Amino acid sequence: MAVFKIQRYDPEKDGRPYFQTYEVPVEQGMSILDCLFYIKERLDATLSFRASCRMGICGSCAMYINGLPRLACETQVTSLATDTIEVRPLPNYEVIKDLVVDLAPLFEKHQRVRPWIIPYDPVELDRPTKEYHQSPAELERYLQFAYCLKCGLCLAACPTVATDQEFIGPQALAQAFRYNSDTRDGGDTERMAAVDTLHGLWRCHMAGACAEVCPKGVDPALAIQLMKREAVFGKKKGRARLADPPHAVKLLPGILKAPEPTVKRSEGEI
């Protein structure tokens, strides 16, 4: 049996947050999210929390569990090595109800750095004719940063966000670095203008808490330091070339045929 101390708060009814205690029979293999569902289904249907995939992919169940920002679905109860578990909403976010926080600032900052490929050739963007060629080494430069779930744990752990809500934060900065490092992208100047501000890149004090709590092993602190270097010394980046589709290639035995192209040429196009 484990005792769950859960922070409850409804801004429309409660004057301030308070803790409510529940006893949950715990078995080997149960996650914190399993226990929250147990409470909601059998003990208290009024408890509010957010969850979706239950397998560490969507990032919806981010919470503050026993003093650290974590995903509830990935945190095994037995891994905490205690019978008393305290669950709070993520710090540095406004509480909507109980364990549900408002993630709008996270997505607004993410959108601010233009997190998509901005091609060098806008004509090729509107009317694509070929595929970009990118080597494994070029992919390796940004791959780990592409694993970001947008769960918001890094902003909850960041001491700078705790003191400066306008700080753009480790998630958006890491994504700016991810796209700036992509050889298919030509949007470096626009992104640097978005992050090289009073509440941007230089506000990071390299505490490293963002990297410590990331459930996917992304290291935003590393991205921020590399981007600081590029802001001072400049950056040399190759440009991905457009590759013709292969012709007259015969499949080796046992290799399945590739799916049809997602971009099809109109009749008369080269």
GROMACS .gro file of C-alpha atoms in nm:
model
  270
    1MET     CA    1   0.000   0.000   0.000
    2ALA     CA    2   0.128   0.345  -0.094
    3VAL     CA    3   0.009   0.680   0.036
    4PHE     CA    4  -0.045   0.944  -0.233
    5LYS     CA    5  -0.040   1.309  -0.126
    6ILE     CA    6  -0.187   1.496  -0.421
    7GLN     CA    7  -0.210   1.871  -0.453
    8ARG     CA    8  -0.567   1.979  -0.526
    9TYR     CA    9  -0.672   2.321  -0.646
   10ASP     CA   10  -0.968   2.455  -0.836
   11PRO     CA   11  -0.913   2.829  -0.900
   12GLU     CA   12  -1.289   2.879  -0.932
   13LYS     CA   13  -1.365   2.737  -0.585
   14ASP     CA   14  -1.053   2.713  -0.368
   15GLY     CA   15  -0.875   3.000  -0.201
   16ARG     CA   16  -0.540   2.824  -0.223
   17PRO     CA   17  -0.395   2.479  -0.302
   18TYR     CA   18  -0.420   2.200  -0.047
   19PHE     CA   19  -0.315   1.835  -0.024
   20GLN     CA   20  -0.550   1.536  -0.024
   21THR     CA   21  -0.432   1.189   0.077
   22TYR     CA   22  -0.527   0.856  -0.082
   23GLU     CA   23  -0.418   0.498  -0.013
   24VAL     CA   24  -0.350   0.287  -0.321
   25PRO     CA   25  -0.268  -0.086  -0.330
   26VAL     CA   26   0.049  -0.101  -0.537
   27GLU     CA   27   0.173  -0.398  -0.735
   28GLN     CA   28   0.501  -0.453  -0.915
   29GLY     CA   29   0.491  -0.279  -1.253
   30MET     CA   30   0.241  -0.006  -1.163
   31SER     CA   31   0.326   0.345  -1.274
   32ILE     CA   32   0.225   0.669  -1.108
   33LEU     CA   33  -0.029   0.716  -1.388
   34ASP     CA   34  -0.181   0.373  -1.311
   35CYS     CA   35  -0.227   0.485  -0.951
   36LEU     CA   36  -0.388   0.814  -1.054
   37PHE     CA   37  -0.637   0.623  -1.267
   38TYR     CA   38  -0.704   0.393  -0.970
   39ILE     CA   39  -0.781   0.696  -0.753
   40LYS     CA   40  -1.004   0.857  -1.016
   41GLU     CA   41  -1.197   0.537  -1.095
   42ARG     CA   42  -1.236   0.398  -0.742
   43LEU     CA   43  -1.173   0.666  -0.479
   44ASP     CA   44  -1.232   1.019  -0.609
   45ALA     CA   45  -1.375   1.097  -0.953
   46THR     CA   46  -1.318   1.470  -0.903
   47LEU     CA   47  -0.939   1.442  -0.936
   48SER     CA   48  -0.817   1.606  -1.258
   49PHE     CA   49  -0.502   1.515  -1.449
   50ARG     CA   50  -0.396   1.497  -1.812
   51ALA     CA   51  -0.285   1.176  -1.993
   52SER     CA   52  -0.305   1.018  -2.334
   53CYS     CA   53  -0.067   0.761  -2.484
   54ARG     CA   54   0.052   0.599  -2.154
   55MET     CA   55   0.383   0.503  -2.319
   56GLY     CA   56   0.612   0.810  -2.296
   57ILE     CA   57   0.540   0.941  -2.644
   58CYS     CA   58   0.286   1.223  -2.610
   59GLY     CA   59   0.425   1.391  -2.295
   60SER     CA   60   0.075   1.474  -2.165
   61CYS     CA   61   0.119   1.330  -1.813
   62ALA     CA   62   0.406   1.556  -1.707
   63MET     CA   63   0.385   1.623  -1.329
   64TYR     CA   64   0.599   1.708  -1.028
   65ILE     CA   65   0.653   1.374  -0.854
   66ASN     CA   66   0.848   1.350  -0.527
   67GLY     CA   67   1.038   1.668  -0.598
   68LEU     CA   68   1.121   1.620  -0.966
   69PRO     CA   69   0.940   1.690  -1.294
   70ARG     CA   70   0.863   1.350  -1.450
   71LEU     CA   71   0.624   1.170  -1.683
   72ALA     CA   72   0.369   0.982  -1.469
   73CYS     CA   73   0.340   0.700  -1.723
   74GLU     CA   74   0.715   0.632  -1.722
   75THR     CA   75   0.767   0.654  -1.346
   76GLN     CA   76   0.734   0.320  -1.174
   77VAL     CA   77   0.608   0.343  -0.816
   78THR     CA   78   0.868   0.097  -0.689
   79SER     CA   79   1.150   0.299  -0.848
   80LEU     CA   80   1.080   0.580  -0.601
   81ALA     CA   81   1.174   0.350  -0.309
   82THR     CA   82   0.919   0.502  -0.071
   83ASP     CA   83   0.562   0.436   0.045
   84THR     CA   84   0.473   0.806   0.043
   85ILE     CA   85   0.439   0.975  -0.294
   86GLU     CA   86   0.373   1.344  -0.337
   87VAL     CA   87   0.230   1.460  -0.668
   88ARG     CA   88   0.198   1.827  -0.763
   89PRO     CA   89   0.132   2.013  -1.089
   90LEU     CA   90   0.438   2.123  -1.286
   91PRO     CA   91   0.607   2.434  -1.144
   92ASN     CA   92   0.645   2.748  -1.359
   93TYR     CA   93   0.300   2.700  -1.518
   94GLU     CA   94  -0.042   2.833  -1.424
   95VAL     CA   95  -0.271   2.567  -1.273
   96ILE     CA   96  -0.598   2.503  -1.456
   97LYS     CA   97  -0.720   2.241  -1.205
   98ASP     CA   98  -0.543   1.996  -0.973
   99LEU     CA   99  -0.256   1.842  -1.177
  100VAL     CA  100  -0.351   2.006  -1.508
  101VAL     CA  101  -0.145   2.310  -1.603
  102ASP     CA  102  -0.174   2.562  -1.886
  103LEU     CA  103   0.089   2.471  -2.148
  104ALA     CA  104   0.004   2.766  -2.376
  105PRO     CA  105   0.329   2.956  -2.290
  106LEU     CA  106   0.535   2.648  -2.387
  107PHE     CA  107   0.375   2.625  -2.731
  108GLU     CA  108   0.380   3.001  -2.788
  109LYS     CA  109   0.756   3.010  -2.726
  110HIS     CA  110   0.805   2.699  -2.938
  111GLN     CA  111   0.619   2.860  -3.229
  112ARG     CA  112   0.821   3.180  -3.189
  113VAL     CA  113   1.142   3.011  -3.317
  114ARG     CA  114   0.969   2.891  -3.636
  115PRO     CA  115   1.016   2.516  -3.573
  116TRP     CA  116   0.993   2.390  -3.927
  117ILE     CA  117   1.217   2.362  -4.234
  118ILE     CA  118   1.250   2.697  -4.412
  119PRO     CA  119   1.398   2.602  -4.754
  120TYR     CA  120   1.656   2.816  -4.930
  121ASP     CA  121   1.443   2.806  -5.243
  122PRO     CA  122   1.080   2.914  -5.181
  123VAL     CA  123   0.983   2.793  -5.529
  124GLU     CA  124   1.099   2.443  -5.441
  125LEU     CA  125   0.894   2.472  -5.120
  126ASP     CA  126   0.572   2.550  -5.307
  127ARG     CA  127   0.633   2.318  -5.602
  128PRO     CA  128   0.875   2.045  -5.488
  129THR     CA  129   1.042   1.854  -5.772
  130LYS     CA  130   1.310   1.645  -5.599
  131GLU     CA  131   1.420   1.518  -5.259
  132TYR     CA  132   1.690   1.667  -5.039
  133HIS     CA  133   2.001   1.458  -4.990
  134GLN     CA  134   2.135   1.452  -4.634
  135SER     CA  135   2.422   1.236  -4.511
  136PRO     CA  136   2.409   1.034  -4.186
  137ALA     CA  137   2.672   1.269  -4.038
  138GLU     CA  138   2.456   1.573  -4.116
  139LEU     CA  139   2.156   1.401  -3.959
  140GLU     CA  140   2.357   1.322  -3.646
  141ARG     CA  141   2.415   1.694  -3.577
  142TYR     CA  142   2.053   1.757  -3.484
  143LEU     CA  143   1.893   1.414  -3.439
  144GLN     CA  144   1.879   1.405  -3.057
  145PHE     CA  145   1.702   1.742  -3.050
  146ALA     CA  146   1.436   1.608  -3.288
  147TYR     CA  147   1.326   1.367  -3.012
  148CYS     CA  148   1.168   1.650  -2.808
  149LEU     CA  149   0.816   1.553  -2.687
  150LYS     CA  150   0.712   1.909  -2.596
  151CYS     CA  151   0.609   1.776  -2.254
  152GLY     CA  152   0.730   2.092  -2.081
  153LEU     CA  153   0.940   1.920  -1.811
  154CYS     CA  154   1.246   2.126  -1.904
  155LEU     CA  155   1.065   2.455  -1.843
  156ALA     CA  156   0.936   2.324  -1.510
  157ALA     CA  157   1.292   2.242  -1.400
  158CYS     CA  158   1.457   2.559  -1.534
  159PRO     CA  159   1.561   2.802  -1.256
  160THR     CA  160   1.571   3.090  -1.504
  161VAL     CA  161   1.207   3.037  -1.607
  162ALA     CA  162   1.121   3.039  -1.233
  163THR     CA  163   1.253   3.394  -1.203
  164ASP     CA  164   1.181   3.527  -1.553
  165GLN     CA  165   0.856   3.409  -1.710
  166GLU     CA  166   0.950   3.593  -2.031
  167PHE     CA  167   1.260   3.374  -2.078
  168ILE     CA  168   1.207   3.180  -2.398
  169GLY     CA  169   1.327   2.863  -2.228
  170PRO     CA  170   1.530   2.550  -2.305
  171GLN     CA  171   1.266   2.378  -2.519
  172ALA     CA  172   1.235   2.655  -2.776
  173LEU     CA  173   1.610   2.723  -2.779
  174ALA     CA  174   1.691   2.357  -2.840
  175GLN     CA  175   1.443   2.350  -3.128
  176ALA     CA  176   1.595   2.666  -3.277
  177PHE     CA  177   1.932   2.489  -3.272
  178ARG     CA  178   1.779   2.173  -3.419
  179TYR     CA  179   1.646   2.353  -3.728
  180ASN     CA  180   1.947   2.584  -3.761
  181SER     CA  181   2.166   2.271  -3.779
  182ASP     CA  182   1.960   2.111  -4.053
  183THR     CA  183   2.127   2.138  -4.395
  184ARG     CA  184   1.786   2.158  -4.564
  185ASP     CA  185   1.702   2.475  -4.375
  186GLY     CA  186   1.787   2.837  -4.452
  187GLY     CA  187   1.607   3.010  -4.164
  188ASP     CA  188   1.907   3.073  -3.935
  189THR     CA  189   1.884   3.451  -3.949
  190GLU     CA  190   1.514   3.459  -3.859
  191ARG     CA  191   1.561   3.225  -3.565
  192MET     CA  192   1.866   3.402  -3.427
  193ALA     CA  193   1.667   3.727  -3.433
  194ALA     CA  194   1.398   3.551  -3.225
  195VAL     CA  195   1.636   3.413  -2.961
  196ASP     CA  196   1.912   3.677  -2.941
  197THR     CA  197   1.701   3.904  -2.721
  198LEU     CA  198   1.684   4.036  -2.363
  199HIS     CA  199   1.487   3.728  -2.252
  200GLY     CA  200   1.649   3.488  -2.494
  201LEU     CA  201   1.968   3.292  -2.545
  202TRP     CA  202   2.191   3.479  -2.299
  203ARG     CA  203   1.953   3.436  -2.002
  204CYS     CA  204   2.055   3.068  -1.969
  205HIS     CA  205   2.296   3.023  -1.677
  206MET     CA  206   2.382   2.662  -1.765
  207ALA     CA  207   2.222   2.502  -1.459
  208GLY     CA  208   2.166   2.188  -1.669
  209ALA     CA  209   1.836   2.096  -1.497
  210CYS     CA  210   1.659   2.081  -1.835
  211ALA     CA  211   1.889   1.805  -1.956
  212GLU     CA  212   1.858   1.615  -1.628
  213VAL     CA  213   1.478   1.582  -1.641
  214CYS     CA  214   1.424   1.525  -2.015
  215PRO     CA  215   1.251   1.184  -2.055
  216LYS     CA  216   1.399   1.137  -2.403
  217GLY     CA  217   1.761   1.215  -2.321
  218VAL     CA  218   1.761   1.544  -2.511
  219ASP     CA  219   2.024   1.789  -2.386
  220PRO     CA  220   1.884   2.141  -2.434
  221ALA     CA  221   2.170   2.288  -2.228
  222LEU     CA  222   2.417   2.159  -2.488
  223ALA     CA  223   2.215   2.310  -2.773
  224ILE     CA  224   2.205   2.646  -2.597
  225GLN     CA  225   2.581   2.654  -2.542
  226LEU     CA  226   2.649   2.558  -2.905
  227MET     CA  227   2.412   2.826  -3.024
  228LYS     CA  228   2.584   3.087  -2.805
  229ARG     CA  229   2.911   2.997  -2.976
  230GLU     CA  230   2.753   3.034  -3.318
  231ALA     CA  231   2.607   3.371  -3.219
  232VAL     CA  232   2.956   3.500  -3.131
  233PHE     CA  233   3.180   3.332  -3.387
  234GLY     CA  234   2.937   3.271  -3.673
  235LYS     CA  235   2.846   2.945  -3.831
  236LYS     CA  236   2.947   2.744  -4.135
  237LYS     CA  237   2.673   2.512  -4.253
  238GLY     CA  238   2.655   2.306  -4.568
  239ARG     CA  239   2.349   2.314  -4.787
  240ALA     CA  240   2.165   1.996  -4.876
  241ARG     CA  241   2.158   1.934  -5.248
  242LEU     CA  242   1.850   1.825  -5.439
  243ALA     CA  243   1.882   1.466  -5.552
  244ASP     CA  244   1.726   1.305  -5.856
  245PRO     CA  245   1.515   0.997  -5.787
  246PRO     CA  246   1.699   0.674  -5.862
  247HIS     CA  247   1.650   0.529  -6.211
  248ALA     CA  248   1.686   0.175  -6.337
  249VAL     CA  249   1.755   0.039  -5.991
  250LYS     CA  250   1.668  -0.324  -5.937
  251LEU     CA  251   1.562  -0.443  -5.594
  252LEU     CA  252   1.772  -0.710  -5.433
  253PRO     CA  253   1.585  -1.028  -5.338
  254GLY     CA  254   1.395  -0.990  -5.009
  255ILE     CA  255   1.377  -0.607  -5.013
  256LEU     CA  256   1.028  -0.466  -5.022
  257LYS     CA  257   0.926  -0.206  -5.277
  258ALA     CA  258   0.934   0.156  -5.150
  259PRO     CA  259   0.600   0.332  -5.093
  260GLU     CA  260   0.468   0.572  -5.354
  261PRO     CA  261   0.606   0.931  -5.332
  262THR     CA  262   0.403   1.167  -5.116
  263VAL     CA  263   0.466   1.453  -5.363
  264LYS     CA  264   0.352   1.385  -5.717
  265ARG     CA  265   0.427   1.594  -6.020
  266SER     CA  266   0.146   1.744  -6.222
  267GLU     CA  267   0.120   1.660  -6.588
  268GLY     CA  268   0.364   1.868  -6.796
  269GLU     CA  269   0.604   1.944  -6.504
  270ILE     CA  270   0.971   1.857  -6.540
   0.00000   0.00000   0.00000
